[in-house]
Every structure is written in structure tokens, then in C-alpha cells.
Short mmCIF file of C-alpha atoms and ligand atoms in Angstrom, two decimals:
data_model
loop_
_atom_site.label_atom_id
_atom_site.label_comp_id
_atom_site.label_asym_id
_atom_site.label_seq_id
_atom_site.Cartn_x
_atom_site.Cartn_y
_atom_site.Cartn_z
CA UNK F 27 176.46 -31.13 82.95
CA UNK F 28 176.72 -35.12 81.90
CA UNK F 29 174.53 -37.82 81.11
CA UNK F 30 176.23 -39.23 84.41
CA UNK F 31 173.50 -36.95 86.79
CA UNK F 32 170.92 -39.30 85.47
CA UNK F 33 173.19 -42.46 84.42
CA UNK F 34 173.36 -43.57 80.69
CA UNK F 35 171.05 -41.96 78.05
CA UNK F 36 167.31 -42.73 77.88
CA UNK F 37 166.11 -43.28 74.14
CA UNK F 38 163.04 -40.89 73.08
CA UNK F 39 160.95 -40.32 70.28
CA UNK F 40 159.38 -37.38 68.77
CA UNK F 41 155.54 -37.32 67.82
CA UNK F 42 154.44 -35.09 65.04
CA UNK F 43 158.44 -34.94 64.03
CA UNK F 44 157.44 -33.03 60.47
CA UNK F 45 156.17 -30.32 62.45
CA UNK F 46 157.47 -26.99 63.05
CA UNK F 47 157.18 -27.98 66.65
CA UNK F 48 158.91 -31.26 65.86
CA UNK F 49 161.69 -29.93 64.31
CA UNK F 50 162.72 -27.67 67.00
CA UNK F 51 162.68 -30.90 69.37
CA UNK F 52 164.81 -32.55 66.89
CA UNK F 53 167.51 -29.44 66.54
CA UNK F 54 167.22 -29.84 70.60
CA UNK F 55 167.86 -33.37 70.95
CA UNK F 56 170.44 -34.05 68.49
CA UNK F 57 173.42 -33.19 70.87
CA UNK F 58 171.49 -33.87 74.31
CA UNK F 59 173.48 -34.67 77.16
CA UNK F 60 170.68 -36.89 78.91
CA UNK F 61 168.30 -38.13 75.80
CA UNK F 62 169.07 -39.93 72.64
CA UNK F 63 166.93 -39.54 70.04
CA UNK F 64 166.22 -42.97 67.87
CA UNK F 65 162.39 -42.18 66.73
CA UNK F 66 160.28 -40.31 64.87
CA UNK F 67 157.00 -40.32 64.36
CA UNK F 68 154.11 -38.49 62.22
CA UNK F 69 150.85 -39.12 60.03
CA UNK F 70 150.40 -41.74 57.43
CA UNK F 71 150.71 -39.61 55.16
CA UNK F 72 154.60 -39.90 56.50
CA UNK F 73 154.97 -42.91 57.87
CA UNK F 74 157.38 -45.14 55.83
CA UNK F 75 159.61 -42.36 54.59
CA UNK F 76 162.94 -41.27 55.61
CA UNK F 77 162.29 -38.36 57.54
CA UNK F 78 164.55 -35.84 55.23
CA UNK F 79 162.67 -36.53 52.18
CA UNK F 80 158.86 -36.51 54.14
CA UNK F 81 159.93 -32.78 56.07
CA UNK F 82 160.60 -29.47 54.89
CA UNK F 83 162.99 -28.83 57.04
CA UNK F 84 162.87 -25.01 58.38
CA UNK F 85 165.27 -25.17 61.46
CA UNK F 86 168.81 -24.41 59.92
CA UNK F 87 170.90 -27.73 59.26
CA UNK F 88 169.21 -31.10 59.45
CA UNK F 89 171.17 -33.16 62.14
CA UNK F 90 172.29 -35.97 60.35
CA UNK F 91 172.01 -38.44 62.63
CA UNK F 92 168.03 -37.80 62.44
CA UNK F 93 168.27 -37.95 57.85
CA UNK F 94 167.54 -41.59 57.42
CA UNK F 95 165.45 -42.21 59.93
CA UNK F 96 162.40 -43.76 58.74
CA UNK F 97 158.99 -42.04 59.74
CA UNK F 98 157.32 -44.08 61.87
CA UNK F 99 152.90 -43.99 62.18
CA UNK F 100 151.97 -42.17 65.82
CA UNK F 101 151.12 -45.99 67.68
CA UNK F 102 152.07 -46.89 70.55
CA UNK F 103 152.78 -50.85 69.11
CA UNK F 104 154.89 -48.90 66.88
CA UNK F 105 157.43 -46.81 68.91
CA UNK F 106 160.16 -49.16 72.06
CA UNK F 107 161.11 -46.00 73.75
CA UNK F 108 159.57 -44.98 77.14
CA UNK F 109 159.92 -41.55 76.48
CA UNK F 110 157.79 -39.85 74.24
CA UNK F 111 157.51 -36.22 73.36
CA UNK F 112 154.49 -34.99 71.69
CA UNK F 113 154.67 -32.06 68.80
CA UNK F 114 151.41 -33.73 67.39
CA UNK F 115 148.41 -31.45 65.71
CA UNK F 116 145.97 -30.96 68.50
CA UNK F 117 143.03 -32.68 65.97
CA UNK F 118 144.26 -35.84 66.57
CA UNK F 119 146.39 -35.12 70.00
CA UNK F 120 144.33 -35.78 72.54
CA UNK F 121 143.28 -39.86 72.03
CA UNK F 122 147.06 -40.20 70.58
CA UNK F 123 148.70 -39.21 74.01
CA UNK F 124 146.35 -41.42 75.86
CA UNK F 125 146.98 -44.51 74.18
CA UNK F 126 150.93 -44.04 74.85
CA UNK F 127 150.48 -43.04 78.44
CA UNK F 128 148.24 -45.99 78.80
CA UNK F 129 150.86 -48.44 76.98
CA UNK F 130 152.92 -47.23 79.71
CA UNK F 131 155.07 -44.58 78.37
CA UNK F 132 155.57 -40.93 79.31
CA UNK F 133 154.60 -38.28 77.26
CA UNK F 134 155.53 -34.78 77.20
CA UNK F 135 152.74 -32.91 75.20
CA UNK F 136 152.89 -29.81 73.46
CA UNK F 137 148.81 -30.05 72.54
CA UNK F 138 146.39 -28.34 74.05
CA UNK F 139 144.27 -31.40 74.76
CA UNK F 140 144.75 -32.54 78.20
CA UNK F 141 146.26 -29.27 79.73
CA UNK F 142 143.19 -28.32 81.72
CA UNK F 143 142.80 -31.99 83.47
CA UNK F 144 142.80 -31.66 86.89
CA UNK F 145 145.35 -34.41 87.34
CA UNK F 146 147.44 -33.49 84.23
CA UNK F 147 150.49 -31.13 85.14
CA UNK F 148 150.53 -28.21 82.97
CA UNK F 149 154.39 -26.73 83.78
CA UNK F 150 156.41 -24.24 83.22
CA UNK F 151 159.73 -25.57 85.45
CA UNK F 152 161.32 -22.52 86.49
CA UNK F 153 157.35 -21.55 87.77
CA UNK F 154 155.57 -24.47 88.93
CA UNK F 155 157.85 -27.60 88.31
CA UNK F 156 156.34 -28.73 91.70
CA UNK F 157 153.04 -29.59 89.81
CA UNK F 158 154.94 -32.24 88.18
CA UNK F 159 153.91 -34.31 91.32
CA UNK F 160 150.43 -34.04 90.27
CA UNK F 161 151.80 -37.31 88.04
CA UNK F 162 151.11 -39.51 90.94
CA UNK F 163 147.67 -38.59 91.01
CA UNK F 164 147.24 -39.11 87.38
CA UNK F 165 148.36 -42.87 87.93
CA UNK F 166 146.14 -43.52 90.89
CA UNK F 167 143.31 -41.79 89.14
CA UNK F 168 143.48 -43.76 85.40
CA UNK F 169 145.40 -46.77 86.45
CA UNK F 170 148.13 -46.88 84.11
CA UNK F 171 151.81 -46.79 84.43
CA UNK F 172 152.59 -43.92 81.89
CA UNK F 173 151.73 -40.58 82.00
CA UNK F 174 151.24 -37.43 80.21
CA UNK F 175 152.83 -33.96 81.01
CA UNK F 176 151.97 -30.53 79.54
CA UNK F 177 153.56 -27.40 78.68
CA UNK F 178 151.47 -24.31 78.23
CA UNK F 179 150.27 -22.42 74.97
CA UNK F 180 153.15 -20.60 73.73
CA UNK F 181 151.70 -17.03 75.03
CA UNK F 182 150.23 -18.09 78.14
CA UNK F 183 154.41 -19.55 78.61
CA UNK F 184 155.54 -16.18 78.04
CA UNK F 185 152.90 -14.09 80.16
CA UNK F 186 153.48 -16.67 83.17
CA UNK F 187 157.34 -16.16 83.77
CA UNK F 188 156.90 -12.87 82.87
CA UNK F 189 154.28 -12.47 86.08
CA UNK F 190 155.74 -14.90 88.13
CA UNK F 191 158.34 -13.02 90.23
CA UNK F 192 155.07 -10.22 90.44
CA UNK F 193 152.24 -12.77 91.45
CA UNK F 194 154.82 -14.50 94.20
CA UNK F 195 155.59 -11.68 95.66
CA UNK F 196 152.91 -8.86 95.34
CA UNK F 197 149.65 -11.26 95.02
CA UNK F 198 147.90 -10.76 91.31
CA UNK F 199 144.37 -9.69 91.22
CA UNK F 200 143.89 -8.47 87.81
CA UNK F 201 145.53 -9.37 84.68
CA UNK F 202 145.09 -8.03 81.42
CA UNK F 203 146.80 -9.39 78.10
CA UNK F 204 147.16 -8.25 74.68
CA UNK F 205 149.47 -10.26 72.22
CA UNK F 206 151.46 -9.67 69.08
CA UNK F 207 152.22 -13.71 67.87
CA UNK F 208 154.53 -15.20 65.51
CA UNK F 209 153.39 -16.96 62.72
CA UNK F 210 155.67 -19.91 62.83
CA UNK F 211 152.61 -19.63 65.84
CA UNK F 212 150.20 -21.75 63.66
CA UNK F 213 152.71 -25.02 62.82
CA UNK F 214 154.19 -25.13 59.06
CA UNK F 215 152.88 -24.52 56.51
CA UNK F 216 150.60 -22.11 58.77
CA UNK F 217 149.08 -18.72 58.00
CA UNK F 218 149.13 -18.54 54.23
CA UNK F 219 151.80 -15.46 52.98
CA UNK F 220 149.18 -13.17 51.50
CA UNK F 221 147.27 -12.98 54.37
CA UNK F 222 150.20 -12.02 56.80
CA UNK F 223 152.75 -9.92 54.62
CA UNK F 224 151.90 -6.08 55.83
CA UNK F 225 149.04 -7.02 58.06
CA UNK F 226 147.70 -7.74 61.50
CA UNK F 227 145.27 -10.46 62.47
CA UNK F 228 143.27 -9.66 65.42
CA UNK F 229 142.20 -12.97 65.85
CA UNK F 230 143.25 -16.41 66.52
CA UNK F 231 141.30 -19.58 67.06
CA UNK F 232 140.67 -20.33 70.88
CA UNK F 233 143.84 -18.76 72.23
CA UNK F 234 142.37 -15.92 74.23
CA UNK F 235 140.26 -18.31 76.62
CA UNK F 236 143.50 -20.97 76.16
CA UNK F 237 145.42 -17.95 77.55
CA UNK F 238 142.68 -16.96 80.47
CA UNK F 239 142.43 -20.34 81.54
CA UNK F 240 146.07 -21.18 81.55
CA UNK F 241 147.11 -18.78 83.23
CA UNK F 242 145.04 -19.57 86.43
CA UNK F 243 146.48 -23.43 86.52
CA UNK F 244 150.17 -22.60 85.76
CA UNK F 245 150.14 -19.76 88.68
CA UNK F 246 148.12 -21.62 91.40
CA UNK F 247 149.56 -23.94 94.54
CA UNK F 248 149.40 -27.44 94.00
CA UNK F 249 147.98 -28.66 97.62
CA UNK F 250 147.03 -32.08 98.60
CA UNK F 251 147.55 -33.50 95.55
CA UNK F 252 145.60 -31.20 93.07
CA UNK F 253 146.26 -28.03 91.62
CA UNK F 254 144.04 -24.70 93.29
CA UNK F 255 144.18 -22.25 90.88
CA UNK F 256 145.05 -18.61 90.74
CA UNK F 257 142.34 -16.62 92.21
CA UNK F 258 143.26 -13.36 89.96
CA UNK F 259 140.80 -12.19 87.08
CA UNK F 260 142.70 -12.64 83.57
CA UNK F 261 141.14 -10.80 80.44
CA UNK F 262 143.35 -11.63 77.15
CA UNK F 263 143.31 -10.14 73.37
CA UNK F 264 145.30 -12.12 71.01
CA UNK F 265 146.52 -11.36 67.23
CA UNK F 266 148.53 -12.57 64.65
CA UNK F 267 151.38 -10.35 63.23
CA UNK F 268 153.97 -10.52 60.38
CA UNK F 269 157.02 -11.64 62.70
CA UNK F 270 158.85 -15.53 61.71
CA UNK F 271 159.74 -15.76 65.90
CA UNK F 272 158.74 -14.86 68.77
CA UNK F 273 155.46 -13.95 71.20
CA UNK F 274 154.84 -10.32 72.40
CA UNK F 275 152.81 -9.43 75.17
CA UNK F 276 151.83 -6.09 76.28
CA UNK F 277 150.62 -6.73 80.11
CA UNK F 278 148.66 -4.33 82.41
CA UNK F 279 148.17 -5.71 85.96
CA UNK F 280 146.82 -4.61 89.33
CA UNK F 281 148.37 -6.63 92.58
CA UNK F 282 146.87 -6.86 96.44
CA UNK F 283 150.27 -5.08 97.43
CA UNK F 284 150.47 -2.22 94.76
CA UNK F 285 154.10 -2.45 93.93
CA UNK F 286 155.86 0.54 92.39
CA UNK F 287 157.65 -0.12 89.39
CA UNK F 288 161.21 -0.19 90.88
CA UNK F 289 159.79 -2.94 93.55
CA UNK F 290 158.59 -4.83 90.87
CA UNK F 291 161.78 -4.55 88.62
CA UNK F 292 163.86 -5.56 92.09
CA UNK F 293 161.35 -8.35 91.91
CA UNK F 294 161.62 -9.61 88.37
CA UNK F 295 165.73 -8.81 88.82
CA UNK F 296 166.02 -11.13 91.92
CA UNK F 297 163.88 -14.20 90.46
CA UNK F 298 166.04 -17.49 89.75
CA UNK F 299 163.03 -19.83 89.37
CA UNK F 300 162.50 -23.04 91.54
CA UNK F 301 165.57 -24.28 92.97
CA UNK F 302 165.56 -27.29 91.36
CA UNK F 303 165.81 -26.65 88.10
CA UNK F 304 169.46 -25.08 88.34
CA UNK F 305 171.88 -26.90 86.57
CA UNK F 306 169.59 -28.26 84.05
CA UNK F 307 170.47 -28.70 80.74
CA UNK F 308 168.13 -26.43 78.93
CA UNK F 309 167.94 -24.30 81.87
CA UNK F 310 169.10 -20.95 80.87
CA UNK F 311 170.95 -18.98 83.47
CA UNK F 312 168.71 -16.22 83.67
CA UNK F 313 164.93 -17.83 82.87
CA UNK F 314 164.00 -13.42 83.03
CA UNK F 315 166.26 -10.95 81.77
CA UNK F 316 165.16 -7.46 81.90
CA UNK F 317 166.08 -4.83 79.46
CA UNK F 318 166.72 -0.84 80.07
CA UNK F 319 166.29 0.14 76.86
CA UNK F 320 163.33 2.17 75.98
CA UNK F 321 162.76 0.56 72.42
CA UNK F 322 163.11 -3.18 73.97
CA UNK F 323 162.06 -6.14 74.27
CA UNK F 324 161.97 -6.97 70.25
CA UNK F 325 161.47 -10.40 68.44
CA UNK F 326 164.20 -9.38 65.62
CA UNK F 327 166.54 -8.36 68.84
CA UNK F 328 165.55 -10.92 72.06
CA UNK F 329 163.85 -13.81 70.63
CA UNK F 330 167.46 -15.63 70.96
CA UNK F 331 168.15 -14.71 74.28
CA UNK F 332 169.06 -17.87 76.89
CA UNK F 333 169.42 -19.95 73.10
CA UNK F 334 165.46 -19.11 73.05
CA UNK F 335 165.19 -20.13 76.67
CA UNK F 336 165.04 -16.91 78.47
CA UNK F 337 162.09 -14.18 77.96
CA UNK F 338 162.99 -11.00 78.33
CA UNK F 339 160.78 -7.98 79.87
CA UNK F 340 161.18 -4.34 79.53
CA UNK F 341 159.32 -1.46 79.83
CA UNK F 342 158.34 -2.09 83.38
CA UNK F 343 156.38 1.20 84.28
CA UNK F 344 153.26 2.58 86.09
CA UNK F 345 149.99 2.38 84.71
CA UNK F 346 147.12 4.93 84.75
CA UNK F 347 144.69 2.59 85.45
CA UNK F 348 145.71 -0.25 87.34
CA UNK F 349 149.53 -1.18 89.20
CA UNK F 350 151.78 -1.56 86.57
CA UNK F 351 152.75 -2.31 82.73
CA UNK F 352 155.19 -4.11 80.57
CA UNK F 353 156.30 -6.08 77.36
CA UNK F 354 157.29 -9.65 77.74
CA UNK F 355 159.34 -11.31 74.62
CA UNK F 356 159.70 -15.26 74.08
CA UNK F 357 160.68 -17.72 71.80
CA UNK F 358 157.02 -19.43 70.68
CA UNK F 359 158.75 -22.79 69.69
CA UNK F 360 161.44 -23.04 71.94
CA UNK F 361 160.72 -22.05 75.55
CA UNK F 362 157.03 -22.07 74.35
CA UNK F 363 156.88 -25.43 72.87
CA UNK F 364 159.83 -27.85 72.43
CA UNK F 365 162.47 -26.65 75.04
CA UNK F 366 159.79 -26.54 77.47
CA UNK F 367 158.97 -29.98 77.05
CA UNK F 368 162.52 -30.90 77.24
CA UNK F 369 163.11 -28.86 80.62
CA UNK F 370 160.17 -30.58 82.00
CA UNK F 371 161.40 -34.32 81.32
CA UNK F 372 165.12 -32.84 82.17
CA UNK F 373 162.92 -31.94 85.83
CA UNK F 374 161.52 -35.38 85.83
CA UNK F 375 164.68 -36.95 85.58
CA UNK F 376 166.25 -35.52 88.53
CA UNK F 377 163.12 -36.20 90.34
CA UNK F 378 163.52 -39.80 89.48
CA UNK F 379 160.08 -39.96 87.95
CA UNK F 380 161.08 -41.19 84.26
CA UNK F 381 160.10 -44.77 83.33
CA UNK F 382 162.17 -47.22 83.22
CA UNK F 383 163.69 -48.36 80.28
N1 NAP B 28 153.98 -23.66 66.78
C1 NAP B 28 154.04 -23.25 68.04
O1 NAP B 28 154.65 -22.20 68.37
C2 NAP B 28 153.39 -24.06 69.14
C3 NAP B 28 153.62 -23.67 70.45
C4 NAP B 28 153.04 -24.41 71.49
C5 NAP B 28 152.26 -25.50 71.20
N2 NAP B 28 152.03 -25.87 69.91
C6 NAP B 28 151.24 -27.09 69.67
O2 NAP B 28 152.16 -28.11 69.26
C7 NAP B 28 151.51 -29.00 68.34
C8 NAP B 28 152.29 -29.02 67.02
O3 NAP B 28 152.24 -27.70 66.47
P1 NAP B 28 153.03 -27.31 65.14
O4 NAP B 28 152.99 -25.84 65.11
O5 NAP B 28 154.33 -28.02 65.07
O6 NAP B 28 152.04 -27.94 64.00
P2 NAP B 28 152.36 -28.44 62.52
O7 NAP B 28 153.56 -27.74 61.97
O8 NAP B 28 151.07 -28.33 61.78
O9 NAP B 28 152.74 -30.02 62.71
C9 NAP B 28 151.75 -30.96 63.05
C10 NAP B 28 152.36 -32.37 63.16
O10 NAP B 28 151.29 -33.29 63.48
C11 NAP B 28 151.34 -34.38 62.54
N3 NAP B 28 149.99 -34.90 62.26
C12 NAP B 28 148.96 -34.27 61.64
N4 NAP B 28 147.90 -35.10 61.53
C13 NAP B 28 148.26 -36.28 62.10
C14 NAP B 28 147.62 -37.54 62.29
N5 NAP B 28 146.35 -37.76 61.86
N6 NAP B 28 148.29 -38.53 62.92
C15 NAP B 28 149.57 -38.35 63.36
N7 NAP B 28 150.24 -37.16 63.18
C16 NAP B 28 149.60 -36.16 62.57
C17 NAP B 28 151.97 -33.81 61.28
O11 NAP B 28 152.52 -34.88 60.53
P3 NAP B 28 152.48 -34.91 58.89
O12 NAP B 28 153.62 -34.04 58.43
O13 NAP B 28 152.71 -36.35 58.59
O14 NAP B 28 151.15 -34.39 58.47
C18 NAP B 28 153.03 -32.88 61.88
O15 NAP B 28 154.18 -33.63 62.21
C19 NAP B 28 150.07 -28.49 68.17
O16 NAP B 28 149.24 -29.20 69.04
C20 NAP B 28 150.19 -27.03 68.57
O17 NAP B 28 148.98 -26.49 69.02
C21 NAP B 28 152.60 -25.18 68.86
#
């Protein structure tokens, strides 16, 4: 794949660049066929530095094309491109995002702020890339020529292509989650060491409901212009563990069809995803793998799979309660966060919804 599917390369910055979120979108826009990166963008407490001497950098080798750059502060006065992806903290998110979208520019948002707005997409492309549509609406509704985009809590990503192939195809009617979540999970510098090493957190702050309502928006049928929303009851338990990469979810589920657990491995085998989001640049070729083994899926093992694009299931057996069980496995800041976000403006390219330059 070229830049020459979408003509010549659209400049984009990156919002909370210093980040652990940010620095995954700059490892995955260095070498992009379709995007060039040419700003970055954080706090004052940043702004005015060159970008390798404000970040510690986590993400492997610093692209040097990305070194000097000089932090710039999160206004939109501040930043020319048009295209605008968002790794900022979720404190200061939500009013951030609207003053680029309503300057006119698109933003793809990582923060939970706006997810839940009825005429904000919230997509996972391979899932419900349709939804992007739901842009249009957004315009009519706040007048303004930008717009903002979502991807889904890092989880909730996870769960929802792990369910997918299921909820198409059998009809979800209960749903219940328990998670085991990275700690590069809480941004850098995150959960401090001598609270993780050797231990389990059973809590994290607001991601169970972000998880139960998520889940209803990214799985429902966009029709007439809004989004209706799954009509399956979703119960989720969420904790911390002492992994660097990588979501877990155990998932027990009931469906209106009852599959057995080959139909619903032929199911999960079979799924490719929305048709058009093959070719893609961050698509993977398989957005589901499933594994055989009995010990599998595991962060240390999987969380690399599809270059952190593809989330892998396994254990796919019967439950003694409801339908079914199973582990999903994916990468928290790649297809969870910044990979999403650039498969989504990848999906808005070919659907000739970017703005122009
Ligand atoms: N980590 C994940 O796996 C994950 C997954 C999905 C979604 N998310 C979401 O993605 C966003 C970023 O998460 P993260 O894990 O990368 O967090 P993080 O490591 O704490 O980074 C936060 C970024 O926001 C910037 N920032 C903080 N206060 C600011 C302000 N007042 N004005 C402008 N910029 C400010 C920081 O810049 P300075 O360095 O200048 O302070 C930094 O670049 C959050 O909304 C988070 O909920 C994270």
C-alpha cells in the first residue's frame, strides 16, 4: 500500500506527544505511508522544548525525524495541520478536543471525554467503522467544520472484537467481564512500582462502567443517523496486574442462539472485519487470531501479534452457567489506543472524509 490510494501525504500532529499513548503514535507515524508527522504537542510544562529532552522516551528507538522537534502548547492557534490525533490526559481532554474540532480540524481522540456523545463515533474499524458516518451528524448538530472521532477504552477494544464475530452472528444477551490490565494501562509514569511489583489491584478508577457502557455503543447499529445501542446486559470487574503490555479478559456470555463452542470458534475463525478496512495500512491480516493451545492467550507470548494489531482468543469453551467462555489478549496502547486511532483516520481517508489541507 502507497500514499498514492489517498494522493500525497496529509501532515498531522500528535496531542499529549510525552505520553505513553503519544509515543506509541509517534513510533506509528514515523514511517507512515499516508501521514507525515510535523507536530507535537503537550502541556506547558513542555511546550518550548525539543521533544527528546521534555520525554522519557519508553518505546524502543526515538525516530529521529521526531528529536528536535520543538513541543508545541495543546492550541488550536498553535498547531497548521488539519489532522490532529489526541493522546491527551482525559483532565484536560475534553474542552481541548473541542476547541480543535471547532477551529476546523479533525481529531482522533484517545480520551474518554466525548465517547458516549450521541453524535460522536466511538470505533473500532474492523467492528463498527460504519459509525464513522455518525461525523455528519456531528457537523449538522454543532456547526463546525472539524470533528472529533473516538476509539474505545483499551479493555472495552479488546472485549468488542473479541465478541464481535459472537454478537453478529448468535445475538448477545448477557455479557460478563473480568480483566487482568497492563500497567503501561495508567499513562507514564503510572502506577507507582511498589504498589504493583507481586500484587493485584482489584480496582481501577471508572473503567468498569467505561467498559459496561462502551460496550453497548461500539456493538449497536448505527440507523438513521444515530447510533442504537446493544440491547445485551454487560456486568464488568476490572483490576490492575503486574504485566508492562497487554489487556486480559476472561469473558462469560449467554447468546439468543446458544452456540456450542465449535460454532462459535467457526465463528470467530471465519470473521475478516468490515470489508472496508482490507488493505489498510495498520490493518492486520487477521484483526482475531485464535489459539489451540491450552495455556494461551498470554501478554509475554501474544501481545505482539498483527505488530500489536491483532487480539488473540483462546480457550473458547462451554460454560456451566451461561453459553460460553474465553480469554481475549490485546495490545492496550496499540490496537487499544494509538493504532486504533490511526486505523480509524486510515478508514476516513478512504471514505474521503479527511479535511482538506
Ligand atoms: N495508556 C493506555 O493504554 C490508554 C489506552 C486507551 C486510552 N488512553 C487514554 O489516552 C490518553 C493518554 O493516556 P496516557 O496513558 O498516554 O497518559 P500519560 O502517559 O499520563 O500522558 C498524558 C499526556 O497528556 C499531556 N497533558 C497533561 N496535562 C496537560 C495539559 N494541562 N495540557 C496539555 N497536555 C497535557 C501530558 O503532557 P506533559 O508531559 O507535558 O505533562 C502527556 O503528554 C488518556 O486520556 C487515557 O485515558 C490510554
Amino acid at each position: 500500500m502507497t500514499s498514492s490510494r489517498v494522493g500525497a501525504k496529509r501532515k498531522v500532529a500528535v496531542l499529549g506527544a510525552t505520553g505513553a499513548v503519544g509515543q506509541t503514535f509517534i513510533r506509528l507515524l514515523a514511517d507512515h505511508p499516508w501521514f507525515e508527522l510535523t507536530e507535537v504537542a503537550a502541556s506547558a510544562r513542555s511546550a518550548g522544548k525539543r521533544y527528546q529532552d521534555a520525554t522519557r522516551w519508553i518505546e524502543g528507538v526515538m525516530p529521529a525525524s521526531v528529536a528536535d522537534l520543538v513541543i508545541k502548547n495543546s492550541r488550536a492557534s498553535e498547531i497548521s495541520a488539519q489532522i490532529v490525533f489526541s493522546a491527551l490526559d482525559a483532565n484536560v481532554a475534553g474542552e481541548i478536543e473541542e476547541e480543535f474540532a471547532s477551529a476546523g480540524k479533525l481529531v482522533l481522540s484517545n480520551a474518554r471525554n466525548h465517547r458516549m456523545e450521541p453524535d460522536v463515533p466511538l470505533v473500532i474499524p474492523e467492528v463498527n467503522g460504519d459509525h464513522l458516518a455518525l461525523i455528519d451528524t456531528q457537523r449538522a448538530h454543532r456547526g463546525w467544520s472539524g470533528a472529533i472521532v473516538t476509539n474505545a477504552n483499551c479493555a472495552a477494544t479488546v472485549a468488542a472484537v473479541a465478541v464481535a464475530p459472537l454478537h453478529q452472528k448468535f445475538g448477545l444477551e448477557k455479557l460478563f467481564l473480568t480483566t487482568m490490565q497492563a500497567v503501561s494501562g495508567a499513562g507514564y509514569p503510572g502506577v507507582a512500582s511498589l504498589d504493583i511489583l507481586g500484587n493485584v489491584i482489584p480496582y481501577i478508577a471508572d473503567e468498569e462502567p467505561k467498559l459496561e457502557r462502551e460496550m453497548l455503543k461500539l456493538l449497536g447499529r448505527l440507523e438513521d443517523g444515530a447510533v442504537v445501542n446493544g440491547s445485551f446486559a454487560v456486568s464488568a470487574q476490572t483490576n490492575r496486574v503486574a504485566v508492562e503490555h497487554g489487556h486480559t479478559v476472561c469473558i462469560s456470555a449467554s447468546f439468543h442462539d446458544h452456540p456450542t463452542p465449535d460454532q462459535a470458534l467457526s465463528a470467530l475463525r471465519a470473521w475478516k472485519g468490515i470489508e472496508s478496512t482490507h488493505g489498510l495500512p495498520s490493518r492486520p491480516a487477521q484483526p482475531l487470531v485464535v489459539t489451540d493451545n491450552a495455556d494461551r492467550p498470554q501478554p509475554r507470548r501474544d501481545v505482539d501479534a498483527g505488530n500489536g494489531m491483532t487480539v488473540t482468543v483462546g480457550r473458547v469453551r462451554e460454560d456451566t452457567i451461561l453459553d460460553l467462555r474465553m480469554v481475549a489478549l490485546g495490545h492496550n496502547t496499540i490496537r487499544g489506543a494509538a493504532g486504533g486511532s490511526v486505523l480509524n483516520a486510515e478508514l476516513l481517508a478512504v471514505s474521503g472524509r479527511l479535511p482538506a489541507e
